Amino acid sequence: MRPSFAPYPAARSRRLRRTPAIRAMVAETGLSPADLIWPVFVREGEGVREEVPSMPGVARLSIDNVVRAAEEAAELGIPAIALFPYTPEPCKSADCAEAWNPDNLVNRATRAIKQAVPELAVMLDVALDPYNALGHDGIVQDGVVLNDETLVALERQALAQAEAGADILGPSDMMDGRIGVIRQALEREGHKDVLIMSYAAKYASAFYGPFRDAVGAAGALKGDKKTYQMDPANSDEALREVARDISEGADMVMVKPGMPYLDVCQRVAAEFGVPTFAYQVSGEYAMIAGAARAGWLDAERTMLESLMAFKRAGCSGVLTYFAPEVARLLNGAG
Ligand code: PBG
């Protein structure tokens, strides 16, 4: 039971806001580099840094530069990096076999990072879209995204990623039953310590647009992802998805996108009490970075405010393309 509050003037809310020291003392939420996961786009080549036009400030990096980024992340106190491949067109197919190639881009990059910066956690996306000639997260037959056939492919992909040394697998495909299948395969093959951060409540969102440019999937995608990603109208359904993924063996769960779904973040974190992450996705990044570039928003303050919001909603952390910039700010290095 809350006590009844004194009326004005015995109570003056502004006393607690008067100075920076007092505000810091009573802040309910904090943001630190340890709360951040940095998503990075990997491409072929050497010494390459190729800007993504729809994500100003973000670039596709060749593996040598990804390793440099990983070293930077570790120095900044960022605990994890998440890798996404810009797959060369000839490697895309209907069966998505490149997904479980032990030497595909993300698997090679993972090995290189784990050798150079073993203490940094590497997270990999388990989903077929970067390898699918049709741009979907699952195997497509006659225009239909097949669930159970896709699970077989996801299992192979997950095992190849675990073999490459990934610390965290992030199934982002939204097929039914995938967490259970992946967890069982990991146990069976001796990867019992590999974490699963399930993209549990992932919505069919227009905010993924710039990401699809970045990974080269935008042109390929036929139709939309509404038969597997969630309807933005729903929030009870998110709780059911999360409950299922936890019961199938997910260690952590994610809500995606982030800011338009803060209500879902809060419900999930409050209801389940498992480590809950938000993905501040490419479109959210583009809005802030684009407006900042145009001089319409203050970049630093907007980034920090947008990320603090996730902590306030109860999230353990956030995947954000702003990770290195924000970590530098939080470390006082500007
Ligand atoms: C694909 C995947 C997507 C993102 C992460 N993994 C896009 C999609 O589902 O189409 C989006 C990330 C972002 O927009 O930043 N499985």
PDB file of N, CA and C in Angstrom, residues 49 65 78 99 156 200 225 310 322:
ATOM      1  N   ARG A  49      34.952  -1.111 -45.970  1.00  0.00           N
ATOM      2  CA  ARG A  49      33.965  -0.442 -45.113  1.00  0.00           C
ATOM      3  C   ARG A  49      33.008   0.250 -46.058  1.00  0.00           C
ATOM      4  N   ASN A  65      37.876  -5.981 -40.675  1.00  0.00           N
ATOM      5  CA  ASN A  65      37.324  -4.805 -39.988  1.00  0.00           C
ATOM      6  C   ASN A  65      36.302  -5.180 -38.917  1.00  0.00           C
ATOM      7  N   ILE A  78      31.344  -3.085 -24.151  1.00  0.00           N
ATOM      8  CA  ILE A  78      30.150  -3.694 -24.754  1.00  0.00           C
ATOM      9  C   ILE A  78      30.334  -5.212 -24.671  1.00  0.00           C
ATOM     10  N   ALA A  99      23.327 -21.309 -45.414  1.00  0.00           N
ATOM     11  CA  ALA A  99      23.074 -21.037 -43.990  1.00  0.00           C
ATOM     12  C   ALA A  99      23.868 -21.977 -43.087  1.00  0.00           C
ATOM     13  N   ARG A 156      20.334 -27.262 -38.674  1.00  0.00           N
ATOM     14  CA  ARG A 156      21.676 -27.390 -39.275  1.00  0.00           C
ATOM     15  C   ARG A 156      22.428 -26.069 -39.158  1.00  0.00           C
ATOM     16  N   ALA A 200      11.453 -13.653 -29.570  1.00  0.00           N
ATOM     17  CA  ALA A 200      10.201 -14.310 -29.216  1.00  0.00           C
ATOM     18  C   ALA A 200       9.001 -13.532 -29.728  1.00  0.00           C
ATOM     19  N   LYS A 225       6.058 -10.726 -44.571  1.00  0.00           N
ATOM     20  CA  LYS A 225       6.377 -11.785 -43.611  1.00  0.00           C
ATOM     21  C   LYS A 225       5.243 -12.008 -42.608  1.00  0.00           C
ATOM     22  N   PHE A 310      14.196   1.799 -22.747  1.00  0.00           N
ATOM     23  CA  PHE A 310      14.125   0.329 -22.678  1.00  0.00           C
ATOM     24  C   PHE A 310      14.454  -0.168 -21.271  1.00  0.00           C
ATOM     25  N   PHE A 322      23.620   2.031 -32.374  1.00  0.00           N
ATOM     26  CA  PHE A 322      24.298   3.152 -31.721  1.00  0.00           C
ATOM     27  C   PHE A 322      25.310   2.670 -30.680  1.00  0.00           C
TER      28      PHE A 322
END
